[in-house]
Short mmCIF file of C-alpha atoms in Angstrom, two decimals:
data_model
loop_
_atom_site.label_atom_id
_atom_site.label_comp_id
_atom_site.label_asym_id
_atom_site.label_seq_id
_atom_site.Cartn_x
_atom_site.Cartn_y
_atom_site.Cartn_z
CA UNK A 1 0.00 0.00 0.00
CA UNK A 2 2.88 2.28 0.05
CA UNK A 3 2.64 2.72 -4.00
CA UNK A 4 1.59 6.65 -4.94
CA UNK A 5 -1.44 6.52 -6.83
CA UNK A 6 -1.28 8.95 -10.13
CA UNK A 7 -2.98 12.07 -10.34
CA UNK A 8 -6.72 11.14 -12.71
CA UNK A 9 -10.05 12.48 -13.26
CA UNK A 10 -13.09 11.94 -12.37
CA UNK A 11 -16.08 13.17 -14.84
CA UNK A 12 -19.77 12.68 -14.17
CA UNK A 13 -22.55 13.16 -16.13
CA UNK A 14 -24.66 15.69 -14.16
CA UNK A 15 -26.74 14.17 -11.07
CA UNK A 16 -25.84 11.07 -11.44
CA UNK A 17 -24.44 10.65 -7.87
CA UNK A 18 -20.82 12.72 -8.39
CA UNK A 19 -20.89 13.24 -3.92
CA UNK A 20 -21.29 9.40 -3.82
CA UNK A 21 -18.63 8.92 -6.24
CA UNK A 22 -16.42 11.53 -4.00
CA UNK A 23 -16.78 9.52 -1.03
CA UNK A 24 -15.55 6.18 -2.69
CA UNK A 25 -12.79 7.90 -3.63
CA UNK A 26 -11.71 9.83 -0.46
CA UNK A 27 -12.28 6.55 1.29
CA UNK A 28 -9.59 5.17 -1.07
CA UNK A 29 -5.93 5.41 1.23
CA UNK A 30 -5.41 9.16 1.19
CA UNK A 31 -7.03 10.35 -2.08
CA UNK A 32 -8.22 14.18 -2.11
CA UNK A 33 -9.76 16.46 -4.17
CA UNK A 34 -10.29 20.34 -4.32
CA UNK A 35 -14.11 20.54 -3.57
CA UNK A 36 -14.05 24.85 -4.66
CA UNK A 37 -13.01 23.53 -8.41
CA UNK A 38 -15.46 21.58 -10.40
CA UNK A 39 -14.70 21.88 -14.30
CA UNK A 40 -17.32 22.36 -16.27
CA UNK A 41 -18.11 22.01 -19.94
CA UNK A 42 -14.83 21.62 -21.52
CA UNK A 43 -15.50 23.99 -24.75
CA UNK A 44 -12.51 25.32 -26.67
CA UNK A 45 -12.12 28.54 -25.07
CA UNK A 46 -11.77 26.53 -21.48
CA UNK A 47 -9.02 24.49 -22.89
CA UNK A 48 -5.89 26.04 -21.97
CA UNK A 49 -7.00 26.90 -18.35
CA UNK A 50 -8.32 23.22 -17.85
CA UNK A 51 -5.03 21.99 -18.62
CA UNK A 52 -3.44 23.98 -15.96
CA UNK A 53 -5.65 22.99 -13.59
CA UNK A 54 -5.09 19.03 -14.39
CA UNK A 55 -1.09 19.78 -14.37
CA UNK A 56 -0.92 21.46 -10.65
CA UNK A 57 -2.30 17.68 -9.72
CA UNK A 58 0.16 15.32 -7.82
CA UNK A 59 0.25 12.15 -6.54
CA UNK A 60 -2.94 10.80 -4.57
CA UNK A 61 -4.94 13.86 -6.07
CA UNK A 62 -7.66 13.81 -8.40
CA UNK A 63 -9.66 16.67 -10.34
CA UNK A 64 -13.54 16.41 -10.83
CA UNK A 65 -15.74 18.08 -13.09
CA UNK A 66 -19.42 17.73 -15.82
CA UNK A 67 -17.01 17.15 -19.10
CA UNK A 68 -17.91 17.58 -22.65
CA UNK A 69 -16.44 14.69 -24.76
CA UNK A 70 -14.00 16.67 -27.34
CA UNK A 71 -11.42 14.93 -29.29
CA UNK A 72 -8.74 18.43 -27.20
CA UNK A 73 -10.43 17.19 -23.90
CA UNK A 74 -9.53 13.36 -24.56
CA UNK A 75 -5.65 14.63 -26.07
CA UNK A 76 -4.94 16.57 -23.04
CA UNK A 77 -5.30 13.93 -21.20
CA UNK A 78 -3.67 11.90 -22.92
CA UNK A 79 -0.78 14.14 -23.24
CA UNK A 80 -0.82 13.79 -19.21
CA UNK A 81 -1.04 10.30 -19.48
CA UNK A 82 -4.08 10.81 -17.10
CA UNK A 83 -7.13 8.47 -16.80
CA UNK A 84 -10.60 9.28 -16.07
CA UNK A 85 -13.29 7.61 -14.22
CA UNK A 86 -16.54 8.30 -15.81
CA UNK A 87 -19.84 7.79 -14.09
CA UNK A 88 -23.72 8.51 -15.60
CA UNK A 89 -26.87 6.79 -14.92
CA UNK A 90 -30.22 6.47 -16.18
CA UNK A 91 -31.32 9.23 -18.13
CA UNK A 92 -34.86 9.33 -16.30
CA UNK A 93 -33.75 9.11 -13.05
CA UNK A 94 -31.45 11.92 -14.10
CA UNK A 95 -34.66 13.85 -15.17
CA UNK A 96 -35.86 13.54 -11.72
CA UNK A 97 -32.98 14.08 -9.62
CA UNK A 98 -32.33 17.49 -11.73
CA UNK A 99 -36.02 18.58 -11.43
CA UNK A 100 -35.80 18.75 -7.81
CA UNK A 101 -31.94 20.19 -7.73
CA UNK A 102 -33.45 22.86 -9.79
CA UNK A 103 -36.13 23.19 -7.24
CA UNK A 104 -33.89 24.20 -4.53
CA UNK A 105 -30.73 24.84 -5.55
CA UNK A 106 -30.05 28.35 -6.99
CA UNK A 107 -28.87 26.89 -10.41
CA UNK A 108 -29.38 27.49 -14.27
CA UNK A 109 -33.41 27.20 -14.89
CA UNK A 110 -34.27 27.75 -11.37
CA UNK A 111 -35.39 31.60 -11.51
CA UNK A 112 -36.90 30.41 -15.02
CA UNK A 113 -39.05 27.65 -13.42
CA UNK A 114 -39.46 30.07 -10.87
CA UNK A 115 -41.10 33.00 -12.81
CA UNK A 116 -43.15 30.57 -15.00
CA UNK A 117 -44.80 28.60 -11.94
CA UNK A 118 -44.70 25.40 -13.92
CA UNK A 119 -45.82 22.11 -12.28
CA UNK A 120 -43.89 19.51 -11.25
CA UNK A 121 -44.93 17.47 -14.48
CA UNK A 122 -44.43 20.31 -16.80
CA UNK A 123 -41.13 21.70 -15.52
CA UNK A 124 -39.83 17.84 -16.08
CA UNK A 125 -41.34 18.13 -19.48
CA UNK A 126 -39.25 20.31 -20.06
CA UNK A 127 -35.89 19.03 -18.84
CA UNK A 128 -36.51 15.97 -21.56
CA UNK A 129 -37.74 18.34 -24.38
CA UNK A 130 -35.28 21.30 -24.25
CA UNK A 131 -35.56 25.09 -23.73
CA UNK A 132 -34.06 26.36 -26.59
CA UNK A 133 -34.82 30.40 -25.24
CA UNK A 134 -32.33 29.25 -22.49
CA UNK A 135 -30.03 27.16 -24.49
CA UNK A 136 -30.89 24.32 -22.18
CA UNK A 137 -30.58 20.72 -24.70
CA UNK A 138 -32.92 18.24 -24.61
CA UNK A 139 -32.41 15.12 -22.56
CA UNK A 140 -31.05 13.30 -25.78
CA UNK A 141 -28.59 16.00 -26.96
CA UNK A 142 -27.45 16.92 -23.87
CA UNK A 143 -25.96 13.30 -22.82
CA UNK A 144 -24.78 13.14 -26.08
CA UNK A 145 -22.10 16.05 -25.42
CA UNK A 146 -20.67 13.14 -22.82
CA UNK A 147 -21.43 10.11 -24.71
CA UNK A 148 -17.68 10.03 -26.47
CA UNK A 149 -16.47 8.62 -22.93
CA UNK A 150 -17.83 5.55 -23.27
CA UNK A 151 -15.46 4.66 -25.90
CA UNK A 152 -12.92 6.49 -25.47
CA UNK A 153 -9.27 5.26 -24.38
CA UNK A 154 -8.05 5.05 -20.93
CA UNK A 155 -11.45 5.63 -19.32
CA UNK A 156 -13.40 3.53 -16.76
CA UNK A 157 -17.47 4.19 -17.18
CA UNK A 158 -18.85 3.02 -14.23
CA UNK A 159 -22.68 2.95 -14.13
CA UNK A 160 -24.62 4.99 -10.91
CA UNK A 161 -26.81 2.35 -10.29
CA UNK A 162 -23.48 -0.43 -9.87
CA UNK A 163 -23.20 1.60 -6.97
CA UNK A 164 -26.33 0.89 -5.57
CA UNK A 165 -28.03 -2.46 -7.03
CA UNK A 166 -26.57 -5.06 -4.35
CA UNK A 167 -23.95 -5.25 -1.72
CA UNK A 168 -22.03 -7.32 -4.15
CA UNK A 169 -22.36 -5.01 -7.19
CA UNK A 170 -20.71 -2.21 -4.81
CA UNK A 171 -17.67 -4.15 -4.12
CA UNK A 172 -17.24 -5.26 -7.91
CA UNK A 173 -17.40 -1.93 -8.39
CA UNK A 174 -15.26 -0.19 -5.65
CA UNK A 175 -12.86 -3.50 -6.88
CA UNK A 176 -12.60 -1.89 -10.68
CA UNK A 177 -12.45 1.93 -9.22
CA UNK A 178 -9.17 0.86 -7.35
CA UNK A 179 -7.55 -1.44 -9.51
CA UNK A 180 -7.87 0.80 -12.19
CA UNK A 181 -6.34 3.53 -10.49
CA UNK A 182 -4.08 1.76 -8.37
CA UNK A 183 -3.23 -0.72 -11.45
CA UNK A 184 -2.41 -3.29 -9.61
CA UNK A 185 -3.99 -7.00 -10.65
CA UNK A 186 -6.74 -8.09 -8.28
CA UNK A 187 -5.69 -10.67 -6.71
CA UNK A 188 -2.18 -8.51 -5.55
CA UNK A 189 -4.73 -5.38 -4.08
CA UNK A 190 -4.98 -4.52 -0.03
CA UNK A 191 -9.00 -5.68 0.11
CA UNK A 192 -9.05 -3.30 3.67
CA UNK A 193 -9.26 -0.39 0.29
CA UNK A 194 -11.76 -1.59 -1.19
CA UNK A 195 -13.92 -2.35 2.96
CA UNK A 196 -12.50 1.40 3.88
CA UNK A 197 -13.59 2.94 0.23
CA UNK A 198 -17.37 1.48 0.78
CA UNK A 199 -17.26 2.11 4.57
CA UNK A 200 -16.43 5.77 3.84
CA UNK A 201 -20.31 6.54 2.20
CA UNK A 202 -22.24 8.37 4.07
CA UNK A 203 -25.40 9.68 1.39
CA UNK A 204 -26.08 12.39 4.78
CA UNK A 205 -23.69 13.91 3.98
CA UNK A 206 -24.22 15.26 0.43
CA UNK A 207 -25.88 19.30 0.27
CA UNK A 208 -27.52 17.97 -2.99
CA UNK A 209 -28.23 14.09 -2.30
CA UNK A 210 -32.43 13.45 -2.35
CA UNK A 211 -33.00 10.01 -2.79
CA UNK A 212 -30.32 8.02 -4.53
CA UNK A 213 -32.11 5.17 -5.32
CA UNK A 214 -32.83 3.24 -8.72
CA UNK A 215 -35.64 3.23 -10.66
CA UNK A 216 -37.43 6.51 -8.93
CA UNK A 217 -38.63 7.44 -12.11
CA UNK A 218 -41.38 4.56 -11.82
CA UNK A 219 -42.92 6.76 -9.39
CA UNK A 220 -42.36 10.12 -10.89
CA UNK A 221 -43.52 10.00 -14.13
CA UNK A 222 -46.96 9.70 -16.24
CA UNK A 223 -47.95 8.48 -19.29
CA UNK A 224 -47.44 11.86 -20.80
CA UNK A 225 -43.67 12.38 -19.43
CA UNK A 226 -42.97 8.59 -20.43
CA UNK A 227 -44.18 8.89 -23.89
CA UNK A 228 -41.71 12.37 -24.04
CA UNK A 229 -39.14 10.60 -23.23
CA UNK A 230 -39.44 7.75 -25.37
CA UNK A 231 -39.70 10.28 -28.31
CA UNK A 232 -36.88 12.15 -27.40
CA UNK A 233 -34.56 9.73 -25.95
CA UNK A 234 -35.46 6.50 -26.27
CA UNK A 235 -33.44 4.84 -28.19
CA UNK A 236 -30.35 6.25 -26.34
CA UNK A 237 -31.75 4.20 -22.69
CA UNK A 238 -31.89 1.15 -25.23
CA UNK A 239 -28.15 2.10 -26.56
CA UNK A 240 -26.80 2.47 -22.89
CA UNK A 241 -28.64 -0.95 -22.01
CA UNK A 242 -31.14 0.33 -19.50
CA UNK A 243 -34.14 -0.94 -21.82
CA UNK A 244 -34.16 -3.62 -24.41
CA UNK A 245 -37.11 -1.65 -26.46
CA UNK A 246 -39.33 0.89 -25.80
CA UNK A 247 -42.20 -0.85 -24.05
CA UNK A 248 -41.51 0.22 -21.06
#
């Protein structure tokens, strides 16, 4: 355990648990992260300062941040020889989570929700169609800005809901998070990481964490918000392998 673990990234797609993702990793030996700097975006004009953000990191550090895919993005890191963890969940769920963020959290829509008086349904509605007067994407486009992860090199995509089906998918996942940032072959790894990494969640502790559990969509949504979603992004749940068609 006395090996330095290299400085990485970890990139979220927005609420799709990011604090519980911090607290696996802070529970991993003596990992820490700047909690004031969150990157966001990643558009051309953010380059330059994002790389001199990811080359103050040293060893047992990591940088977070809501990441664009971009072929610059994915070369700077590369040029670091830096991995990323990338984490995203089910697009509905997402829908949820953010309509109630948006609720109380001072961020972008909330005085527009605000000023409109929009239901819970319709302000949802919204979040899968798109606002294009704000420049907010639909549901579809806007997961596509992140969807270049999944494929690209050097990048663990670990699923939100790993995190939370079963005590056994935890540790298979807490087991990838570390050996693929440690790199060290399973069967050589300290397991009291992995226990300390999963003993080190604590969902009371998150300013932004509701609910966290899978599937709260069931309850949240109507025929009307289902069938917008299929429209919009349907096929995309099918392509990430949360559906298998769209009879759901």
């Amino acid at each position: 355990m006395s090996k330095a673990i290299s400085p990485f990234f970890f990139n979220s797609f927005p609420k799709s648990g990011t604090h519980l993702m911090f607290q696996i990793l802070t529970g991993i030996r003596s990992l820490t992260f700047d909690q004031n700097l969150h990157l966001y975006e990643g558009i051309s004009a953010q380059l330059a300062e994002h790389q001199r953000e990811l080359e103050k990191l040293k060893e047992n550090e990591f940088l977070s941040g809501h990441i664009y895919y971009s072929t610059p993005w994915e070369k700077i890191l590369q040029d670091l020889d830096m991995k990323q963890i990338f984490l995203y969940r089910d697009l509905r769920d997402v829908v949820v989570s953010y309509n109630y963020y948006i609720e109380k959290i001072d961020a972008p829509l909330h005085q527009y929700f605000q000023q409109k008086e929009l239901s819970k349904s319709e302000r949802m509605l919204l979040i899968i169609r798109g606002i294009p007067e704000v420049g907010h994407q639909d549901i579809h486009d806007w997961f596509s800005e992140f969807k270049g992860w999944l494929t690209a090199p050097n990048v663990l995509s670990i699923k939100f809901e790993e995190l939370l089906r079963s005590e056994d998918s935890l540790d298979q996942s807490v087991q990838k998070i570390v050996k693929f940032i440690m790199e060290e072959e399973l069967e050589n790894l300290d397991h009291t990481v992995i226990q300390r990494a999963k003993e080190n969640i604590s969902t009371q502790d998150s300013a932004t964490f509701r609910k966290g559990t899978i599937g709260n969509w069931k309850e949240e949504f109507d025929e009307e918000i289902s069938d917008a979603f299929k429209k919009t992004a349907g096929h995309l749940l099918i392509e990430l392998g949360y559906e298998k068609d769209l009879l759901w």
